[in-house]
Structure formats: structure tokens, C-alpha cells
């Protein structure tokens, strides 16, 4: 009877997840019509290093900034003060927006005739618009992508860390105060160790989504800054090379799995027994 109850779910998983996964693996790992193996071809291509470096640069710029902002916001919003609920609401509002909507908002704001340039010019701080977009301004495009992602998705990290704060026993914090620990010492030796499970889940989820960052990169930079997700899209839709697109997708999965394993090991909570 238990097997009969889970049979519909198993059939669904096999049909809509298992078969596409096996098909993608076969496309990526077996020789294609050109006689070469797609995954080997992309790993030995000149474009591979550029795509991988851009992807990890975005990770290094986005994830630590989001973690720091989420931790700071949690430390503030866990306190009781007037307007706390309203502040909590506004901090999580960007989470309701899609990545496409967020990218379009920031594109409109940062364009040469956008709100930011108009405000700075009217204030007399600049004499000509700051250029954020275009192949010649790839560093500014990178900055625009980072700002968009930090604004849009910091709430994902914040929710996990803020929920972790709610599970901390207040008696432990009171004991730290009794023993004379400063705020920084209490954060380092009491709060952060107790938040390890929440930090672990937040970093895994955010890193997974950061590796799949697609719409903000495509809208704000086009193909000026190629990353793993946009490269898979480019090969599938424009070049129409399905095996190569499958190989890039397989690489995204492999990097995600490796980083997830690293987080699980680095932030593992010691067992008490």
C-alpha cells in the first residue's frame, strides 16, 4: 500500500525530471554529430575561462554583500522599536518582484536619462550623465548587475537569518551580558555559532540562485558579460546547439553541487554526545 500511494509521484518524477535529466546528460557527455564530446569541448574552449571568471566574480560580489546586509538588518530588526513591523515589511518588498521586473527598474533608473543621472545633474554633482551600459562600460554594467541583485534578493538571505534569530534562547544572550561580553564578542562567540544552520541554508539557497542569475545579466549587460546561465541560453536559442547548451547546464549543476557540499562541510554544526 505505501508504494501504491507514492506511485503517482514517482511516475511524475520519472516523466518530468528523470527523463529530461538523462537526456541532458547524454547530450552533454556523449559525442555529438560533429564527433566531439560537448562537455570536453566547452572545458577546453577559450570562452570557458571568461564565463567561469565572470560567474564567480558575480558570486563573490553578490553573496557576501547580501549576507552582511541581511545579518545587519536582522540585528537591527530583532530589536523592539516603534515602526519595526513597517520596516520589516519594506525590507522584504523586493522579494515580491521578479528578476525581470527588478532588472527593468534598475535599467530605467541607471540609464543616461534615468532618475539617478537626473538627480545628480540637478544637484550639480555631475556635468554629464554617468554611462552604465554599453560594451565600453562593462565595469559599470557589472556594478549595475550587483546593485540589482543585492537590492532584489537580499531578503532571501534575511528571512533565513532572521528566522534563526527567533530560535536563539534569550537566556544565553542574558548570560553573555552577565559575563561582561561586549556586543562584538556576543555576536562572535554566541550569536553566530547558534546561527550556523540558518546561515548554511541561506548561503546554499542564495548561491544556487546566484549561479542561475539570468534576467538581470541579460537585460543590463546583454552578452557583454557572459556567465554560465546566459551562455546556456545563448547556445540553446541563438546558436541552436542543444548538446553544448546541455553541457553548460551540466556545468552549472556541478558547480552548484560542489559549492553546496563546501557550505555543508564548512558550516557543519558539531554533534554533542
mmCIF file of C-alpha atoms in Angstrom:
data_model
loop_
_atom_site.group_PDB
_atom_site.id
_atom_site.type_symbol
_atom_site.label_atom_id
_atom_site.label_comp_id
_atom_site.label_asym_id
_atom_site.label_seq_id
_atom_site.Cartn_x
_atom_site.Cartn_y
_atom_site.Cartn_z
ATOM 1 C CA UNK A 1 0.000 0.000 0.000
ATOM 2 C CA UNK A 2 2.732 2.608 0.774
ATOM 3 C CA UNK A 3 4.300 2.005 -2.646
ATOM 4 C CA UNK A 4 0.947 2.386 -4.370
ATOM 5 C CA UNK A 5 0.412 5.718 -2.599
ATOM 6 C CA UNK A 6 3.709 7.180 -3.803
ATOM 7 C CA UNK A 7 3.438 5.630 -7.285
ATOM 8 C CA UNK A 8 1.844 8.752 -8.911
ATOM 9 C CA UNK A 9 4.611 10.954 -7.530
ATOM 10 C CA UNK A 10 7.304 8.545 -8.698
ATOM 11 C CA UNK A 11 5.797 8.408 -12.199
ATOM 12 C CA UNK A 12 5.660 12.193 -12.297
ATOM 13 C CA UNK A 13 9.306 12.461 -11.198
ATOM 14 C CA UNK A 14 10.425 9.911 -13.788
ATOM 15 C CA UNK A 15 8.474 11.526 -16.626
ATOM 16 C CA UNK A 16 9.154 15.215 -15.998
ATOM 17 C CA UNK A 17 12.509 15.147 -14.177
ATOM 18 C CA UNK A 18 14.178 11.762 -14.693
ATOM 19 C CA UNK A 19 13.831 11.504 -18.459
ATOM 20 C CA UNK A 20 14.907 15.127 -19.229
ATOM 21 C CA UNK A 21 17.870 14.701 -16.864
ATOM 22 C CA UNK A 22 19.038 11.506 -18.550
ATOM 23 C CA UNK A 23 18.550 13.088 -21.982
ATOM 24 C CA UNK A 24 20.575 16.170 -20.985
ATOM 25 C CA UNK A 25 23.378 14.010 -19.587
ATOM 26 C CA UNK A 26 23.510 12.005 -22.797
ATOM 27 C CA UNK A 27 23.674 15.185 -24.887
ATOM 28 C CA UNK A 28 26.462 16.625 -22.717
ATOM 29 C CA UNK A 29 28.597 13.514 -22.224
ATOM 30 C CA UNK A 30 28.254 11.583 -25.486
ATOM 31 C CA UNK A 31 29.779 12.524 -28.872
ATOM 32 C CA UNK A 32 27.543 14.798 -30.953
ATOM 33 C CA UNK A 33 27.068 14.988 -34.716
ATOM 34 C CA UNK A 34 30.495 16.635 -35.043
ATOM 35 C CA UNK A 35 32.177 13.698 -33.333
ATOM 36 C CA UNK A 36 33.259 15.664 -30.250
ATOM 37 C CA UNK A 37 32.029 15.481 -26.661
ATOM 38 C CA UNK A 38 30.262 18.777 -25.754
ATOM 39 C CA UNK A 39 31.419 18.937 -22.135
ATOM 40 C CA UNK A 40 35.042 18.398 -23.216
ATOM 41 C CA UNK A 41 34.666 20.971 -25.979
ATOM 42 C CA UNK A 42 33.495 23.742 -23.650
ATOM 43 C CA UNK A 43 36.059 22.909 -20.956
ATOM 44 C CA UNK A 44 38.869 23.302 -23.489
ATOM 45 C CA UNK A 45 37.458 26.383 -25.222
ATOM 46 C CA UNK A 46 38.852 29.894 -24.775
ATOM 47 C CA UNK A 47 35.414 31.182 -23.744
ATOM 48 C CA UNK A 48 35.197 28.802 -20.762
ATOM 49 C CA UNK A 49 37.637 30.739 -18.558
ATOM 50 C CA UNK A 50 35.907 34.069 -19.267
ATOM 51 C CA UNK A 51 32.463 32.687 -18.463
ATOM 52 C CA UNK A 52 33.643 30.951 -15.279
ATOM 53 C CA UNK A 53 35.563 34.009 -14.049
ATOM 54 C CA UNK A 54 32.564 36.308 -14.641
ATOM 55 C CA UNK A 55 30.259 33.891 -12.822
ATOM 56 C CA UNK A 56 32.499 33.623 -9.767
ATOM 57 C CA UNK A 57 33.160 37.367 -9.706
ATOM 58 C CA UNK A 58 29.406 37.931 -9.502
ATOM 59 C CA UNK A 59 29.164 35.328 -6.734
ATOM 60 C CA UNK A 60 31.973 36.976 -4.766
ATOM 61 C CA UNK A 61 30.398 40.412 -5.191
ATOM 62 C CA UNK A 62 26.771 39.485 -4.537
ATOM 63 C CA UNK A 63 26.669 36.755 -1.875
ATOM 64 C CA UNK A 64 28.996 38.304 0.780
ATOM 65 C CA UNK A 65 27.305 41.710 0.378
ATOM 66 C CA UNK A 66 23.871 40.148 0.792
ATOM 67 C CA UNK A 67 24.980 38.136 3.814
ATOM 68 C CA UNK A 68 26.460 41.220 5.520
ATOM 69 C CA UNK A 69 23.351 43.330 4.824
ATOM 70 C CA UNK A 70 20.997 40.534 5.922
ATOM 71 C CA UNK A 71 22.919 39.984 9.165
ATOM 72 C CA UNK A 72 22.988 43.728 9.910
ATOM 73 C CA UNK A 73 19.264 44.072 9.172
ATOM 74 C CA UNK A 74 18.488 41.065 11.390
ATOM 75 C CA UNK A 75 20.490 42.540 14.275
ATOM 76 C CA UNK A 76 18.511 45.783 13.947
ATOM 77 C CA UNK A 77 15.044 44.365 13.300
ATOM 78 C CA UNK A 78 15.244 41.760 16.037
ATOM 79 C CA UNK A 79 15.139 44.682 18.489
ATOM 80 C CA UNK A 80 11.831 46.116 19.642
ATOM 81 C CA UNK A 81 11.266 49.679 18.449
ATOM 82 C CA UNK A 82 8.350 51.726 17.026
ATOM 83 C CA UNK A 83 7.834 51.070 13.319
ATOM 84 C CA UNK A 84 9.637 47.729 13.409
ATOM 85 C CA UNK A 85 6.859 45.877 11.574
ATOM 86 C CA UNK A 86 6.691 48.524 8.846
ATOM 87 C CA UNK A 87 10.492 48.406 8.405
ATOM 88 C CA UNK A 88 10.359 44.624 8.177
ATOM 89 C CA UNK A 89 7.673 44.851 5.515
ATOM 90 C CA UNK A 90 9.556 47.353 3.343
ATOM 91 C CA UNK A 91 12.803 45.391 3.631
ATOM 92 C CA UNK A 92 11.153 42.279 2.179
ATOM 93 C CA UNK A 93 9.115 44.031 -0.553
ATOM 94 C CA UNK A 94 11.730 43.453 -3.334
ATOM 95 C CA UNK A 95 11.314 39.720 -2.804
ATOM 96 C CA UNK A 96 7.850 40.008 -4.350
ATOM 97 C CA UNK A 97 9.316 41.293 -7.626
ATOM 98 C CA UNK A 98 10.522 39.028 -10.383
ATOM 99 C CA UNK A 99 14.129 39.278 -11.509
ATOM 100 C CA UNK A 100 12.940 40.724 -14.837
ATOM 101 C CA UNK A 101 10.968 43.495 -13.094
ATOM 102 C CA UNK A 102 13.890 44.335 -10.816
ATOM 103 C CA UNK A 103 16.310 44.495 -13.747
ATOM 104 C CA UNK A 104 13.993 46.785 -15.716
ATOM 105 C CA UNK A 105 13.551 49.083 -12.706
ATOM 106 C CA UNK A 106 17.307 49.460 -12.277
ATOM 107 C CA UNK A 107 17.879 49.801 -16.016
ATOM 108 C CA UNK A 108 15.396 52.698 -16.101
ATOM 109 C CA UNK A 109 16.955 54.275 -13.015
ATOM 110 C CA UNK A 110 20.590 53.962 -14.176
ATOM 111 C CA UNK A 111 20.182 54.846 -17.850
ATOM 112 C CA UNK A 112 21.723 58.060 -19.175
ATOM 113 C CA UNK A 113 18.358 59.831 -18.802
ATOM 114 C CA UNK A 114 17.296 57.899 -15.739
ATOM 115 C CA UNK A 115 16.421 59.060 -12.252
ATOM 116 C CA UNK A 116 19.944 58.789 -10.819
ATOM 117 C CA UNK A 117 21.623 60.855 -13.530
ATOM 118 C CA UNK A 118 18.873 63.497 -13.467
ATOM 119 C CA UNK A 119 19.142 63.789 -9.682
ATOM 120 C CA UNK A 120 22.945 64.144 -9.739
ATOM 121 C CA UNK A 121 22.874 66.668 -12.597
ATOM 122 C CA UNK A 122 20.187 68.804 -10.973
ATOM 123 C CA UNK A 123 22.201 68.752 -7.733
ATOM 124 C CA UNK A 124 25.234 69.976 -9.680
ATOM 125 C CA UNK A 125 27.331 66.941 -8.725
ATOM 126 C CA UNK A 126 27.988 65.885 -12.328
ATOM 127 C CA UNK A 127 28.029 67.792 -15.617
ATOM 128 C CA UNK A 128 27.285 64.878 -17.935
ATOM 129 C CA UNK A 129 25.408 61.587 -17.411
ATOM 130 C CA UNK A 130 27.237 58.601 -15.938
ATOM 131 C CA UNK A 131 27.241 55.793 -18.506
ATOM 132 C CA UNK A 132 26.307 52.442 -17.013
ATOM 133 C CA UNK A 133 25.544 50.474 -20.166
ATOM 134 C CA UNK A 134 27.462 49.541 -23.304
ATOM 135 C CA UNK A 135 30.371 47.270 -24.145
ATOM 136 C CA UNK A 136 32.861 50.046 -23.382
ATOM 137 C CA UNK A 137 31.409 50.352 -19.856
ATOM 138 C CA UNK A 138 31.412 46.689 -18.820
ATOM 139 C CA UNK A 139 32.675 47.509 -15.326
ATOM 140 C CA UNK A 140 29.656 49.759 -14.800
ATOM 141 C CA UNK A 141 27.368 47.056 -16.210
ATOM 142 C CA UNK A 142 28.856 44.662 -13.667
ATOM 143 C CA UNK A 143 28.148 47.191 -10.907
ATOM 144 C CA UNK A 144 24.556 47.587 -12.135
ATOM 145 C CA UNK A 145 24.033 43.802 -12.012
ATOM 146 C CA UNK A 146 25.429 43.619 -8.477
ATOM 147 C CA UNK A 147 23.241 46.503 -7.271
ATOM 148 C CA UNK A 148 20.155 44.937 -8.819
ATOM 149 C CA UNK A 149 20.750 41.508 -7.292
ATOM 150 C CA UNK A 150 21.688 42.868 -3.873
ATOM 151 C CA UNK A 151 18.554 45.019 -3.803
ATOM 152 C CA UNK A 152 16.244 42.290 -5.089
ATOM 153 C CA UNK A 153 17.428 39.147 -3.340
ATOM 154 C CA UNK A 154 18.966 40.186 -0.010
ATOM 155 C CA UNK A 155 15.556 39.476 1.518
ATOM 156 C CA UNK A 156 16.029 35.752 0.747
ATOM 157 C CA UNK A 157 19.109 35.636 2.965
ATOM 158 C CA UNK A 158 17.481 37.939 5.523
ATOM 159 C CA UNK A 159 14.436 35.700 6.005
ATOM 160 C CA UNK A 160 16.622 32.686 6.829
ATOM 161 C CA UNK A 161 18.885 34.571 9.238
ATOM 162 C CA UNK A 162 16.016 36.472 10.863
ATOM 163 C CA UNK A 163 14.174 33.184 11.442
ATOM 164 C CA UNK A 164 17.344 31.799 13.022
ATOM 165 C CA UNK A 165 17.421 34.731 15.447
ATOM 166 C CA UNK A 166 13.942 33.770 16.644
ATOM 167 C CA UNK A 167 15.196 30.326 17.729
ATOM 168 C CA UNK A 168 18.071 31.616 19.896
ATOM 169 C CA UNK A 169 17.456 31.142 23.598
ATOM 170 C CA UNK A 170 17.363 34.595 25.189
ATOM 171 C CA UNK A 171 18.842 33.168 28.379
ATOM 172 C CA UNK A 172 22.113 32.540 26.534
ATOM 173 C CA UNK A 173 22.289 36.194 25.472
ATOM 174 C CA UNK A 174 21.465 37.303 29.015
ATOM 175 C CA UNK A 175 24.226 35.025 30.353
ATOM 176 C CA UNK A 176 26.672 36.640 27.913
ATOM 177 C CA UNK A 177 25.694 40.048 29.285
ATOM 178 C CA UNK A 178 26.214 38.807 32.844
ATOM 179 C CA UNK A 179 29.737 37.625 31.997
ATOM 180 C CA UNK A 180 30.531 41.058 30.548
ATOM 181 C CA UNK A 181 30.841 40.212 26.867
ATOM 182 C CA UNK A 182 30.792 43.187 24.526
ATOM 183 C CA UNK A 183 28.362 43.358 21.607
ATOM 184 C CA UNK A 184 31.026 42.172 19.160
ATOM 185 C CA UNK A 185 32.111 39.329 21.456
ATOM 186 C CA UNK A 186 28.498 38.266 21.941
ATOM 187 C CA UNK A 187 27.990 38.276 18.170
ATOM 188 C CA UNK A 188 31.170 36.272 17.518
ATOM 189 C CA UNK A 189 31.022 33.698 20.325
ATOM 190 C CA UNK A 190 27.283 33.309 20.933
ATOM 191 C CA UNK A 191 25.071 34.566 18.112
ATOM 192 C CA UNK A 192 26.970 33.451 15.001
ATOM 193 C CA UNK A 193 27.651 29.884 16.241
ATOM 194 C CA UNK A 194 23.957 29.457 17.069
ATOM 195 C CA UNK A 195 23.028 30.856 13.637
ATOM 196 C CA UNK A 196 25.178 28.336 11.732
ATOM 197 C CA UNK A 197 22.242 26.192 10.482
ATOM 198 C CA UNK A 198 20.373 29.279 9.269
ATOM 199 C CA UNK A 199 23.497 30.754 7.665
ATOM 200 C CA UNK A 200 24.186 27.420 5.987
ATOM 201 C CA UNK A 201 20.737 27.181 4.417
ATOM 202 C CA UNK A 202 20.758 30.872 3.432
ATOM 203 C CA UNK A 203 24.130 30.626 1.680
ATOM 204 C CA UNK A 204 23.228 27.411 -0.137
ATOM 205 C CA UNK A 205 19.924 28.829 -1.411
ATOM 206 C CA UNK A 206 21.412 32.185 -2.402
ATOM 207 C CA UNK A 207 24.459 30.673 -4.103
ATOM 208 C CA UNK A 208 22.229 28.313 -6.059
ATOM 209 C CA UNK A 209 20.121 31.214 -7.314
ATOM 210 C CA UNK A 210 23.166 33.412 -7.932
ATOM 211 C CA UNK A 211 24.625 30.744 -10.233
ATOM 212 C CA UNK A 212 21.362 30.852 -12.157
ATOM 213 C CA UNK A 213 21.284 34.660 -12.389
ATOM 214 C CA UNK A 214 19.946 35.192 -15.876
ATOM 215 C CA UNK A 215 17.480 38.019 -16.478
ATOM 216 C CA UNK A 216 19.438 40.836 -14.720
ATOM 217 C CA UNK A 217 22.618 39.926 -16.620
ATOM 218 C CA UNK A 218 20.825 39.671 -19.953
ATOM 219 C CA UNK A 219 18.770 42.861 -19.515
ATOM 220 C CA UNK A 220 21.524 45.041 -18.055
ATOM 221 C CA UNK A 221 24.552 43.753 -19.982
ATOM 222 C CA UNK A 222 23.283 41.574 -22.812
ATOM 223 C CA UNK A 223 26.130 39.255 -23.791
ATOM 224 C CA UNK A 224 28.823 41.776 -22.807
ATOM 225 C CA UNK A 225 29.348 39.864 -19.544
ATOM 226 C CA UNK A 226 28.797 36.162 -20.290
ATOM 227 C CA UNK A 227 28.005 33.923 -17.317
ATOM 228 C CA UNK A 228 27.049 30.257 -17.099
ATOM 229 C CA UNK A 229 23.277 30.812 -17.305
ATOM 230 C CA UNK A 230 23.371 33.268 -20.227
ATOM 231 C CA UNK A 231 25.860 31.077 -22.094
ATOM 232 C CA UNK A 232 23.500 28.087 -21.874
ATOM 233 C CA UNK A 233 20.662 30.342 -23.101
ATOM 234 C CA UNK A 234 22.811 31.687 -25.951
ATOM 235 C CA UNK A 235 23.803 28.215 -27.167
ATOM 236 C CA UNK A 236 20.232 26.910 -26.983
ATOM 237 C CA UNK A 237 18.252 29.789 -28.509
ATOM 238 C CA UNK A 238 20.611 31.661 -30.834
ATOM 239 C CA UNK A 239 23.198 29.090 -31.881
ATOM 240 C CA UNK A 240 20.632 26.259 -31.542
ATOM 241 C CA UNK A 241 23.356 23.878 -30.351
ATOM 242 C CA UNK A 242 21.398 21.754 -27.871
ATOM 243 C CA UNK A 243 24.288 19.446 -26.797
ATOM 244 C CA UNK A 244 26.520 22.426 -25.982
ATOM 245 C CA UNK A 245 23.696 24.121 -24.066
ATOM 246 C CA UNK A 246 23.201 20.874 -22.123
ATOM 247 C CA UNK A 247 26.931 20.821 -21.325
ATOM 248 C CA UNK A 248 26.808 24.370 -19.927
ATOM 249 C CA UNK A 249 23.732 23.428 -17.877
ATOM 250 C CA UNK A 250 25.538 20.348 -16.553
ATOM 251 C CA UNK A 251 28.417 22.596 -15.530
ATOM 252 C CA UNK A 252 26.011 24.848 -13.596
ATOM 253 C CA UNK A 253 24.730 21.784 -11.740
ATOM 254 C CA UNK A 254 28.257 20.559 -10.979
ATOM 255 C CA UNK A 255 29.400 23.936 -9.613
ATOM 256 C CA UNK A 256 26.218 24.237 -7.537
ATOM 257 C CA UNK A 257 26.727 20.764 -6.087
ATOM 258 C CA UNK A 258 30.393 21.493 -5.264
ATOM 259 C CA UNK A 259 29.611 24.795 -3.522
ATOM 260 C CA UNK A 260 26.695 23.212 -1.637
ATOM 261 C CA UNK A 261 28.992 20.440 -0.370
ATOM 262 C CA UNK A 262 31.543 23.071 0.657
ATOM 263 C CA UNK A 263 28.954 25.018 2.673
ATOM 264 C CA UNK A 264 27.691 21.839 4.359
ATOM 265 C CA UNK A 265 31.217 20.910 5.402
ATOM 266 C CA UNK A 266 32.481 24.375 6.344
ATOM 267 C CA UNK A 267 29.398 25.330 8.385
ATOM 268 C CA UNK A 268 28.742 21.932 9.898
ATOM 269 C CA UNK A 269 27.477 22.085 13.474
ATOM 270 C CA UNK A 270 29.422 19.728 15.762
ATOM 271 C CA UNK A 271 27.327 16.965 17.282
ATOM 272 C CA UNK A 272 27.029 16.944 21.031
ATOM 273 C CA UNK A 273 27.020 13.487 22.543
#
